[in-house]
Amino acid sequence: MLEIRNLSAGYPGNPVLNDISLSIPHGAVTVIAGPNGSGKSTLLKALAGILPATGSVRLDGLELLTLPARELAKHVAFLPQNRTVPEITAKNLVLHGRFPYLSYPRRYRQEDHEKAEAAMKKMGVWDLAGRKLATLSGGQRQKVYIAMALAQDTPVVLLDEPNTFLDIAHQLQLMDQARALAAEGKTVVLVLHDLSMALECADSMAVLSQGACLFQGSPEETFLSGHLDRAFQVQVQRVQTPDGWKHYFSGKTIL
Ligand code: ADP
């Protein structure tokens, strides 16, 4: 379990997360859902050590909040939502994921090249290895960034809106890849805007609203709790299909 206890984090003059407690299971895909501005990205940034935070985040008993950045990066990989496009090749970007493991002089070892290649093959972008990032499509670049996070080879993988830029086939493929990572035992945490995808692909969900965690449970429990309806101010409904539940939404405001 990744045990988050009484976590508070935010920005100067804007204390976004207020005393959040959550238990995130290993070997599972957990989706953080919540309306715009509810604190989802802030939560991931706090877990990745990018924002200062108070409280406790324990990974199998190890306190992560006090680990030096380089050590933390051996446990937690984070793909932020907004990324720059450096003037380098796809392979060199993915190699950056190996940074926490390099010692002086910072030269990549055989193992680092192998991990980068494996991560790129997993994401189906090995054929793009020599291409400059700027020459890739948004979707190709997105997969290269995800490969960088995978090359970091950490037990916890945090992806903020990983489906951005991906068409529906690639979104579904990415969900399969997230599930495959979970099946390897990793703790996969996704921020997703697509609630039907979240309800249909997640093992576990947490609903954030205004910096607080309203609910945590399985997708079924989350749907039945009504917290998604309250947080998003919509009606979440579902129909049974041969492929399982399919969810749909109506904008009727619930007061
Ligand atoms: P979400 O990911 O749920 O959309 P965020 O965590 O990005 O929400 O944002 C939560 C709150 O923090 C919002 O009110 C947002 O305006 C604010 N915020 C986000 N980034 C910054 C920043 N760099 N500086 C100040 N406030 C920020």
PDB file of C-alpha atoms and ligand atoms in Angstrom:
ATOM      1  CA  MET A   1       0.000   0.000   0.000  1.00  0.00           C
ATOM      2  CA  LEU A   2       0.961   3.567  -0.625  1.00  0.00           C
ATOM      3  CA  GLU A   3      -0.411   5.113   2.554  1.00  0.00           C
ATOM      4  CA  ILE A   4      -1.145   8.826   2.335  1.00  0.00           C
ATOM      5  CA  ARG A   5      -1.964  10.333   5.719  1.00  0.00           C
ATOM      6  CA  ASN A   6      -3.019  13.887   6.500  1.00  0.00           C
ATOM      7  CA  LEU A   7      -1.313  15.223   3.398  1.00  0.00           C
ATOM      8  CA  SER A   8      -1.512  18.962   2.856  1.00  0.00           C
ATOM      9  CA  ALA A   9       0.142  20.718  -0.085  1.00  0.00           C
ATOM     10  CA  GLY A  10      -0.353  23.742  -2.302  1.00  0.00           C
ATOM     11  CA  TYR A  11       1.143  26.934  -3.580  1.00  0.00           C
ATOM     12  CA  PRO A  12       2.099  30.186  -1.878  1.00  0.00           C
ATOM     13  CA  GLY A  13      -1.178  31.779  -0.803  1.00  0.00           C
ATOM     14  CA  ASN A  14      -3.183  28.799  -2.136  1.00  0.00           C
ATOM     15  CA  PRO A  15      -3.232  25.796   0.221  1.00  0.00           C
ATOM     16  CA  VAL A  16      -4.903  23.368  -2.214  1.00  0.00           C
ATOM     17  CA  LEU A  17      -4.889  19.975  -0.507  1.00  0.00           C
ATOM     18  CA  ASN A  18      -6.242  19.906   2.961  1.00  0.00           C
ATOM     19  CA  ASP A  19      -5.415  16.922   5.151  1.00  0.00           C
ATOM     20  CA  ILE A  20      -5.943  14.192   2.574  1.00  0.00           C
ATOM     21  CA  SER A  21      -5.757  10.531   3.589  1.00  0.00           C
ATOM     22  CA  LEU A  22      -5.841   7.747   1.002  1.00  0.00           C
ATOM     23  CA  SER A  23      -4.641   4.167   0.717  1.00  0.00           C
ATOM     24  CA  ILE A  24      -3.466   3.291  -2.772  1.00  0.00           C
ATOM     25  CA  PRO A  25      -3.111  -0.448  -3.421  1.00  0.00           C
ATOM     26  CA  HIS A  26      -0.113  -2.114  -5.090  1.00  0.00           C
ATOM     27  CA  GLY A  27      -0.679  -4.143  -8.201  1.00  0.00           C
ATOM     28  CA  ALA A  28      -3.660  -2.032  -9.171  1.00  0.00           C
ATOM     29  CA  VAL A  29      -4.672   0.934 -11.283  1.00  0.00           C
ATOM     30  CA  THR A  30      -6.042   3.757  -9.159  1.00  0.00           C
ATOM     31  CA  VAL A  31      -7.739   6.664 -10.887  1.00  0.00           C
ATOM     32  CA  ILE A  32      -7.922  10.067  -9.231  1.00  0.00           C
ATOM     33  CA  ALA A  33     -11.092  11.756 -10.431  1.00  0.00           C
ATOM     34  CA  GLY A  34     -12.419  15.204  -9.684  1.00  0.00           C
ATOM     35  CA  PRO A  35     -13.514  18.395 -11.389  1.00  0.00           C
ATOM     36  CA  ASN A  36     -11.062  20.957 -12.730  1.00  0.00           C
ATOM     37  CA  GLY A  37      -9.128  22.622  -9.963  1.00  0.00           C
ATOM     38  CA  SER A  38      -9.986  19.990  -7.340  1.00  0.00           C
ATOM     39  CA  GLY A  39      -6.310  19.285  -6.637  1.00  0.00           C
ATOM     40  CA  LYS A  40      -5.569  16.132  -8.675  1.00  0.00           C
ATOM     41  CA  SER A  41      -2.341  17.423 -10.245  1.00  0.00           C
ATOM     42  CA  THR A  42      -1.336  18.972  -6.953  1.00  0.00           C
ATOM     43  CA  LEU A  43      -1.719  15.569  -5.300  1.00  0.00           C
ATOM     44  CA  LEU A  44       0.498  13.855  -7.875  1.00  0.00           C
ATOM     45  CA  LYS A  45       3.086  16.621  -7.639  1.00  0.00           C
ATOM     46  CA  ALA A  46       3.144  16.298  -3.844  1.00  0.00           C
ATOM     47  CA  LEU A  47       3.595  12.515  -4.121  1.00  0.00           C
ATOM     48  CA  ALA A  48       6.420  13.020  -6.628  1.00  0.00           C
ATOM     49  CA  GLY A  49       8.190  15.467  -4.313  1.00  0.00           C
ATOM     50  CA  ILE A  50       7.820  18.380  -6.716  1.00  0.00           C
ATOM     51  CA  LEU A  51       5.712  20.389  -4.273  1.00  0.00           C
ATOM     52  CA  PRO A  52       6.498  20.662  -0.584  1.00  0.00           C
ATOM     53  CA  ALA A  53       3.934  18.825   1.522  1.00  0.00           C
ATOM     54  CA  THR A  54       3.185  18.043   5.124  1.00  0.00           C
ATOM     55  CA  GLY A  55       1.794  14.806   6.496  1.00  0.00           C
ATOM     56  CA  SER A  56       3.005  11.350   5.626  1.00  0.00           C
ATOM     57  CA  VAL A  57       3.327   9.215   2.488  1.00  0.00           C
ATOM     58  CA  ARG A  58       4.548   5.715   3.235  1.00  0.00           C
ATOM     59  CA  LEU A  59       5.465   3.097   0.671  1.00  0.00           C
ATOM     60  CA  ASP A  60       5.595  -0.243   2.474  1.00  0.00           C
ATOM     61  CA  GLY A  61       6.599   1.635   5.608  1.00  0.00           C
ATOM     62  CA  LEU A  62       9.228   3.855   3.928  1.00  0.00           C
ATOM     63  CA  GLU A  63       8.463   7.559   4.465  1.00  0.00           C
ATOM     64  CA  LEU A  64       8.703   9.174   1.031  1.00  0.00           C
ATOM     65  CA  LEU A  65       8.163  12.817   1.968  1.00  0.00           C
ATOM     66  CA  THR A  66      11.570  13.122   3.622  1.00  0.00           C
ATOM     67  CA  LEU A  67      13.587  11.248   0.982  1.00  0.00           C
ATOM     68  CA  PRO A  68      16.104  13.255  -1.067  1.00  0.00           C
ATOM     69  CA  ALA A  69      14.796  13.874  -4.613  1.00  0.00           C
ATOM     70  CA  ARG A  70      17.161  11.397  -6.240  1.00  0.00           C
ATOM     71  CA  GLU A  71      16.179   8.609  -3.836  1.00  0.00           C
ATOM     72  CA  LEU A  72      12.485   9.412  -4.217  1.00  0.00           C
ATOM     73  CA  ALA A  73      12.903   9.136  -7.998  1.00  0.00           C
ATOM     74  CA  LYS A  74      13.933   5.486  -7.554  1.00  0.00           C
ATOM     75  CA  HIS A  75      10.530   4.807  -6.001  1.00  0.00           C
ATOM     76  CA  VAL A  76       8.161   7.170  -7.778  1.00  0.00           C
ATOM     77  CA  ALA A  77       8.003   8.094 -11.480  1.00  0.00           C
ATOM     78  CA  PHE A  78       5.814  11.037 -12.440  1.00  0.00           C
ATOM     79  CA  LEU A  79       4.594  12.195 -15.826  1.00  0.00           C
ATOM     80  CA  PRO A  80       3.327  15.771 -15.456  1.00  0.00           C
ATOM     81  CA  GLN A  81       0.616  17.228 -17.641  1.00  0.00           C
ATOM     82  CA  ASN A  82       2.623  20.105 -19.067  1.00  0.00           C
ATOM     83  CA  ARG A  83       5.922  19.255 -20.593  1.00  0.00           C
ATOM     84  CA  THR A  84       8.588  21.046 -22.517  1.00  0.00           C
ATOM     85  CA  VAL A  85       9.915  19.703 -25.825  1.00  0.00           C
ATOM     86  CA  PRO A  86      13.687  19.697 -25.523  1.00  0.00           C
ATOM     87  CA  GLU A  87      15.840  19.607 -28.680  1.00  0.00           C
ATOM     88  CA  ILE A  88      16.844  15.980 -28.229  1.00  0.00           C
ATOM     89  CA  THR A  89      15.998  12.579 -29.685  1.00  0.00           C
ATOM     90  CA  ALA A  90      13.250  10.348 -28.344  1.00  0.00           C
ATOM     91  CA  LYS A  91      15.792   7.815 -27.058  1.00  0.00           C
ATOM     92  CA  ASN A  92      17.761  10.477 -25.212  1.00  0.00           C
ATOM     93  CA  LEU A  93      14.586  11.705 -23.540  1.00  0.00           C
ATOM     94  CA  VAL A  94      13.748   8.182 -22.411  1.00  0.00           C
ATOM     95  CA  LEU A  95      17.306   7.781 -21.097  1.00  0.00           C
ATOM     96  CA  HIS A  96      16.614  10.739 -18.799  1.00  0.00           C
ATOM     97  CA  GLY A  97      14.378   8.335 -16.897  1.00  0.00           C
ATOM     98  CA  ARG A  98      17.574   6.560 -15.809  1.00  0.00           C
ATOM     99  CA  PHE A  99      18.990   9.688 -14.186  1.00  0.00           C
ATOM    100  CA  PRO A 100      18.382   8.630 -10.553  1.00  0.00           C
ATOM    101  CA  TYR A 101      20.571   5.560 -11.088  1.00  0.00           C
ATOM    102  CA  LEU A 102      23.629   7.264 -12.561  1.00  0.00           C
ATOM    103  CA  SER A 103      26.662   7.896 -10.447  1.00  0.00           C
ATOM    104  CA  TYR A 104      29.536  10.203 -11.281  1.00  0.00           C
ATOM    105  CA  PRO A 105      30.583  10.455 -14.099  1.00  0.00           C
ATOM    106  CA  ARG A 106      27.046  10.535 -15.428  1.00  0.00           C
ATOM    107  CA  ARG A 107      27.471   8.081 -18.227  1.00  0.00           C
ATOM    108  CA  TYR A 108      24.697   5.706 -19.205  1.00  0.00           C
ATOM    109  CA  ARG A 109      25.518   2.059 -18.616  1.00  0.00           C
ATOM    110  CA  GLN A 110      24.490  -0.927 -20.715  1.00  0.00           C
ATOM    111  CA  GLU A 111      21.632  -1.536 -18.279  1.00  0.00           C
ATOM    112  CA  ASP A 112      20.316   1.992 -18.778  1.00  0.00           C
ATOM    113  CA  HIS A 113      20.263   1.545 -22.551  1.00  0.00           C
ATOM    114  CA  GLU A 114      18.489  -1.790 -22.146  1.00  0.00           C
ATOM    115  CA  LYS A 115      15.831  -0.339 -19.829  1.00  0.00           C
ATOM    116  CA  ALA A 116      15.256   2.585 -22.189  1.00  0.00           C
ATOM    117  CA  GLU A 117      14.906   0.228 -25.152  1.00  0.00           C
ATOM    118  CA  ALA A 118      12.522  -2.067 -23.249  1.00  0.00           C
ATOM    119  CA  ALA A 119      10.351   0.889 -22.170  1.00  0.00           C
ATOM    120  CA  MET A 120      10.231   2.243 -25.741  1.00  0.00           C
ATOM    121  CA  LYS A 121       9.322  -1.177 -27.111  1.00  0.00           C
ATOM    122  CA  LYS A 122       6.589  -1.512 -24.480  1.00  0.00           C
ATOM    123  CA  MET A 123       5.133   1.810 -25.630  1.00  0.00           C
ATOM    124  CA  GLY A 124       5.581   0.931 -29.324  1.00  0.00           C
ATOM    125  CA  VAL A 125       7.946   3.831 -30.030  1.00  0.00           C
ATOM    126  CA  TRP A 126      11.305   2.086 -30.469  1.00  0.00           C
ATOM    127  CA  ASP A 127      11.204   2.852 -34.193  1.00  0.00           C
ATOM    128  CA  LEU A 128      11.176   6.559 -33.266  1.00  0.00           C
ATOM    129  CA  ALA A 129      14.339   6.309 -31.127  1.00  0.00           C
ATOM    130  CA  GLY A 130      16.500   8.489 -33.377  1.00  0.00           C
ATOM    131  CA  ARG A 131      13.840  11.120 -34.142  1.00  0.00           C
ATOM    132  CA  LYS A 132      13.973  14.582 -32.609  1.00  0.00           C
ATOM    133  CA  LEU A 133      11.044  15.104 -30.224  1.00  0.00           C
ATOM    134  CA  ALA A 134       9.930  18.223 -32.058  1.00  0.00           C
ATOM    135  CA  THR A 135       9.358  16.186 -35.230  1.00  0.00           C
ATOM    136  CA  LEU A 136       6.933  13.738 -33.580  1.00  0.00           C
ATOM    137  CA  SER A 137       3.161  13.970 -33.490  1.00  0.00           C
ATOM    138  CA  GLY A 138       1.504  14.832 -30.165  1.00  0.00           C
ATOM    139  CA  GLY A 139       0.483  11.199 -29.666  1.00  0.00           C
ATOM    140  CA  GLN A 140       3.926   9.806 -30.512  1.00  0.00           C
ATOM    141  CA  ARG A 141       5.563  12.288 -28.158  1.00  0.00           C
ATOM    142  CA  GLN A 142       3.098  11.387 -25.419  1.00  0.00           C
ATOM    143  CA  LYS A 143       4.102   7.740 -25.670  1.00  0.00           C
ATOM    144  CA  VAL A 144       7.799   8.653 -25.595  1.00  0.00           C
ATOM    145  CA  TYR A 145       7.208  10.619 -22.369  1.00  0.00           C
ATOM    146  CA  ILE A 146       5.397   7.658 -20.857  1.00  0.00           C
ATOM    147  CA  ALA A 147       8.329   5.441 -21.902  1.00  0.00           C
ATOM    148  CA  MET A 148      10.637   7.826 -19.999  1.00  0.00           C
ATOM    149  CA  ALA A 149       8.527   7.311 -16.860  1.00  0.00           C
ATOM    150  CA  LEU A 150       8.629   3.523 -17.370  1.00  0.00           C
ATOM    151  CA  ALA A 151      12.408   3.537 -17.924  1.00  0.00           C
ATOM    152  CA  GLN A 152      12.686   4.966 -14.402  1.00  0.00           C
ATOM    153  CA  ASP A 153      11.692   1.452 -13.287  1.00  0.00           C
ATOM    154  CA  THR A 154       9.918   2.454 -10.080  1.00  0.00           C
ATOM    155  CA  PRO A 155       7.301   0.612  -8.012  1.00  0.00           C
ATOM    156  CA  VAL A 156       5.005   3.661  -8.170  1.00  0.00           C
ATOM    157  CA  VAL A 157       4.018   5.254 -11.494  1.00  0.00           C
ATOM    158  CA  LEU A 158       2.013   8.502 -11.487  1.00  0.00           C
ATOM    159  CA  LEU A 159       0.615   9.668 -14.820  1.00  0.00           C
ATOM    160  CA  ASP A 160      -1.249  12.970 -15.087  1.00  0.00           C
ATOM    161  CA  GLU A 161      -3.707  12.818 -17.999  1.00  0.00           C
ATOM    162  CA  PRO A 162      -1.695  10.238 -19.952  1.00  0.00           C
ATOM    163  CA  ASN A 163      -4.413  10.031 -22.615  1.00  0.00           C
ATOM    164  CA  THR A 164      -3.852  13.604 -23.766  1.00  0.00           C
ATOM    165  CA  PHE A 165      -3.146  13.654 -27.524  1.00  0.00           C
ATOM    166  CA  LEU A 166      -4.000   9.951 -27.938  1.00  0.00           C
ATOM    167  CA  ASP A 167      -6.797   8.801 -30.216  1.00  0.00           C
ATOM    168  CA  ILE A 168      -9.341   6.363 -28.818  1.00  0.00           C
ATOM    169  CA  ALA A 169      -7.530   3.215 -29.986  1.00  0.00           C
ATOM    170  CA  HIS A 170      -4.305   4.412 -28.362  1.00  0.00           C
ATOM    171  CA  GLN A 171      -6.181   5.456 -25.205  1.00  0.00           C
ATOM    172  CA  LEU A 172      -7.549   1.936 -24.848  1.00  0.00           C
ATOM    173  CA  GLN A 173      -4.098   0.539 -25.551  1.00  0.00           C
ATOM    174  CA  LEU A 174      -2.656   2.772 -22.845  1.00  0.00           C
ATOM    175  CA  MET A 175      -5.245   1.515 -20.359  1.00  0.00           C
ATOM    176  CA  ASP A 176      -4.165  -2.047 -21.216  1.00  0.00           C
ATOM    177  CA  GLN A 177      -0.561  -1.012 -20.655  1.00  0.00           C
ATOM    178  CA  ALA A 178      -1.494   0.525 -17.280  1.00  0.00           C
ATOM    179  CA  ARG A 179      -3.194  -2.735 -16.326  1.00  0.00           C
ATOM    180  CA  ALA A 180      -0.146  -4.727 -17.472  1.00  0.00           C
ATOM    181  CA  LEU A 181       2.078  -2.569 -15.237  1.00  0.00           C
ATOM    182  CA  ALA A 182      -0.309  -3.190 -12.348  1.00  0.00           C
ATOM    183  CA  ALA A 183      -0.192  -6.927 -13.094  1.00  0.00           C
ATOM    184  CA  GLU A 184       3.603  -6.701 -12.666  1.00  0.00           C
ATOM    185  CA  GLY A 185       2.873  -5.452  -9.137  1.00  0.00           C
ATOM    186  CA  LYS A 186       3.327  -1.731  -9.730  1.00  0.00           C
ATOM    187  CA  THR A 187       1.225   0.927  -8.059  1.00  0.00           C
ATOM    188  CA  VAL A 188      -0.270   2.819 -10.964  1.00  0.00           C
ATOM    189  CA  VAL A 189      -2.021   6.121 -10.305  1.00  0.00           C
ATOM    190  CA  LEU A 190      -3.710   7.954 -13.161  1.00  0.00           C
ATOM    191  CA  VAL A 191      -5.460  11.277 -13.344  1.00  0.00           C
ATOM    192  CA  LEU A 192      -8.136  10.838 -15.999  1.00  0.00           C
ATOM    193  CA  HIS A 193     -10.787  13.262 -17.185  1.00  0.00           C
ATOM    194  CA  ASP A 194     -12.686  10.554 -18.995  1.00  0.00           C
ATOM    195  CA  LEU A 195     -14.981   9.274 -16.264  1.00  0.00           C
ATOM    196  CA  SER A 196     -16.422   6.395 -18.251  1.00  0.00           C
ATOM    197  CA  MET A 197     -12.940   5.134 -19.001  1.00  0.00           C
ATOM    198  CA  ALA A 198     -12.057   5.541 -15.318  1.00  0.00           C
ATOM    199  CA  LEU A 199     -15.149   3.650 -14.164  1.00  0.00           C
ATOM    200  CA  GLU A 200     -14.510   0.870 -16.675  1.00  0.00           C
ATOM    201  CA  CYS A 201     -10.716   0.499 -16.364  1.00  0.00           C
ATOM    202  CA  ALA A 202      -9.765   1.320 -12.780  1.00  0.00           C
ATOM    203  CA  ASP A 203      -9.390  -1.128  -9.925  1.00  0.00           C
ATOM    204  CA  SER A 204      -9.762   1.664  -7.422  1.00  0.00           C
ATOM    205  CA  MET A 205     -10.902   5.294  -7.558  1.00  0.00           C
ATOM    206  CA  ALA A 206     -10.554   8.362  -5.393  1.00  0.00           C
ATOM    207  CA  VAL A 207     -12.856  11.352  -5.826  1.00  0.00           C
ATOM    208  CA  LEU A 208     -11.389  14.767  -5.074  1.00  0.00           C
ATOM    209  CA  SER A 209     -13.338  17.965  -4.654  1.00  0.00           C
ATOM    210  CA  GLN A 210     -12.024  21.305  -3.475  1.00  0.00           C
ATOM    211  CA  GLY A 211      -8.811  19.816  -2.133  1.00  0.00           C
ATOM    212  CA  ALA A 212     -10.494  17.095  -0.106  1.00  0.00           C
ATOM    213  CA  CYS A 213     -10.940  13.396  -0.796  1.00  0.00           C
ATOM    214  CA  LEU A 214     -14.695  12.737  -0.824  1.00  0.00           C
ATOM    215  CA  PHE A 215     -14.591   9.011  -1.401  1.00  0.00           C
ATOM    216  CA  GLN A 216     -12.348   6.086  -2.174  1.00  0.00           C
ATOM    217  CA  GLY A 217     -13.447   2.667  -3.347  1.00  0.00           C
ATOM    218  CA  SER A 218     -13.887   0.353  -6.303  1.00  0.00           C
ATOM    219  CA  PRO A 219     -15.483   1.862  -9.419  1.00  0.00           C
ATOM    220  CA  GLU A 220     -18.731   0.103  -8.486  1.00  0.00           C
ATOM    221  CA  GLU A 221     -18.679   1.531  -4.950  1.00  0.00           C
ATOM    222  CA  THR A 222     -17.708   4.938  -6.293  1.00  0.00           C
ATOM    223  CA  PHE A 223     -20.577   4.946  -8.782  1.00  0.00           C
ATOM    224  CA  LEU A 224     -23.084   3.811  -6.165  1.00  0.00           C
ATOM    225  CA  SER A 225     -21.859   6.343  -3.591  1.00  0.00           C
ATOM    226  CA  GLY A 226     -23.157   9.279  -5.641  1.00  0.00           C
ATOM    227  CA  HIS A 227     -19.955  11.211  -4.934  1.00  0.00           C
ATOM    228  CA  LEU A 228     -19.117  11.533  -8.622  1.00  0.00           C
ATOM    229  CA  ASP A 229     -22.537  13.132  -9.214  1.00  0.00           C
ATOM    230  CA  ARG A 230     -21.964  15.570  -6.372  1.00  0.00           C
ATOM    231  CA  ALA A 231     -18.359  16.403  -7.251  1.00  0.00           C
ATOM    232  CA  PHE A 232     -19.071  16.973 -10.963  1.00  0.00           C
ATOM    233  CA  GLN A 233     -22.644  18.241 -10.605  1.00  0.00           C
ATOM    234  CA  VAL A 234     -23.919  15.752 -13.190  1.00  0.00           C
ATOM    235  CA  GLN A 235     -25.964  12.586 -13.158  1.00  0.00           C
ATOM    236  CA  VAL A 236     -23.857   9.513 -13.745  1.00  0.00           C
ATOM    237  CA  GLN A 237     -25.873   6.623 -15.135  1.00  0.00           C
ATOM    238  CA  ARG A 238     -25.039   3.233 -16.527  1.00  0.00           C
ATOM    239  CA  VAL A 239     -26.398   0.489 -18.735  1.00  0.00           C
ATOM    240  CA  GLN A 240     -25.421  -3.135 -18.828  1.00  0.00           C
ATOM    241  CA  THR A 241     -23.965  -4.287 -22.139  1.00  0.00           C
ATOM    242  CA  PRO A 242     -22.362  -7.554 -23.245  1.00  0.00           C
ATOM    243  CA  ASP A 243     -19.047  -5.793 -22.478  1.00  0.00           C
ATOM    244  CA  GLY A 244     -20.076  -4.884 -18.918  1.00  0.00           C
ATOM    245  CA  TRP A 245     -21.346  -1.577 -17.567  1.00  0.00           C
ATOM    246  CA  LYS A 246     -21.175   1.454 -19.844  1.00  0.00           C
ATOM    247  CA  HIS A 247     -21.523   4.843 -18.214  1.00  0.00           C
ATOM    248  CA  TYR A 248     -23.088   8.007 -19.501  1.00  0.00           C
ATOM    249  CA  PHE A 249     -23.710  11.429 -18.067  1.00  0.00           C
ATOM    250  CA  SER A 250     -26.376  14.027 -18.144  1.00  0.00           C
ATOM    251  CA  GLY A 251     -25.667  17.612 -17.351  1.00  0.00           C
ATOM    252  CA  LYS A 252     -28.720  18.014 -15.179  1.00  0.00           C
ATOM    253  CA  THR A 253     -27.452  19.851 -12.130  1.00  0.00           C
ATOM    254  CA  ILE A 254     -27.983  18.085  -8.853  1.00  0.00           C
ATOM    255  CA  LEU A 255     -28.469  20.440  -5.947  1.00  0.00           C
TER     256      LEU A 255
HETATM  257  P1  ADP B   1      -6.751  19.657 -11.021  1.00  0.00           P
HETATM  258  O1  ADP B   1      -5.548  18.853 -11.395  1.00  0.00           O
HETATM  259  O2  ADP B   1      -7.735  18.884 -10.193  1.00  0.00           O
HETATM  260  O3  ADP B   1      -7.420  20.332 -12.172  1.00  0.00           O
HETATM  261  P2  ADP B   1      -4.795  21.383  -9.754  1.00  0.00           P
HETATM  262  O4  ADP B   1      -4.150  20.524  -8.737  1.00  0.00           O
HETATM  263  O5  ADP B   1      -4.069  21.620 -11.036  1.00  0.00           O
HETATM  264  O6  ADP B   1      -6.274  20.823 -10.052  1.00  0.00           O
HETATM  265  O7  ADP B   1      -5.133  22.803  -9.145  1.00  0.00           O
HETATM  266  C1  ADP B   1      -5.718  22.963  -7.880  1.00  0.00           C
HETATM  267  C2  ADP B   1      -5.691  24.420  -7.521  1.00  0.00           C
HETATM  268  O8  ADP B   1      -4.349  24.865  -7.448  1.00  0.00           O
HETATM  269  C3  ADP B   1      -6.407  25.323  -8.524  1.00  0.00           C
HETATM  270  O9  ADP B   1      -7.101  26.312  -7.789  1.00  0.00           O
HETATM  271  C4  ADP B   1      -5.274  25.919  -9.310  1.00  0.00           C
HETATM  272  O10 ADP B   1      -5.621  27.194  -9.776  1.00  0.00           O
HETATM  273  C5  ADP B   1      -4.167  25.998  -8.288  1.00  0.00           C
HETATM  274  N1  ADP B   1      -2.830  25.920  -8.894  1.00  0.00           N
HETATM  275  C6  ADP B   1      -2.388  24.977  -9.750  1.00  0.00           C
HETATM  276  N2  ADP B   1      -1.106  25.213 -10.105  1.00  0.00           N
HETATM  277  C7  ADP B   1      -0.733  26.349  -9.459  1.00  0.00           C
HETATM  278  C8  ADP B   1       0.480  27.116  -9.404  1.00  0.00           C
HETATM  279  N3  ADP B   1       1.570  26.748 -10.077  1.00  0.00           N
HETATM  280  N4  ADP B   1       0.487  28.218  -8.621  1.00  0.00           N
HETATM  281  C9  ADP B   1      -0.611  28.587  -7.909  1.00  0.00           C
HETATM  282  N5  ADP B   1      -1.793  27.902  -7.904  1.00  0.00           N
HETATM  283  C10 ADP B   1      -1.846  26.803  -8.676  1.00  0.00           C
END
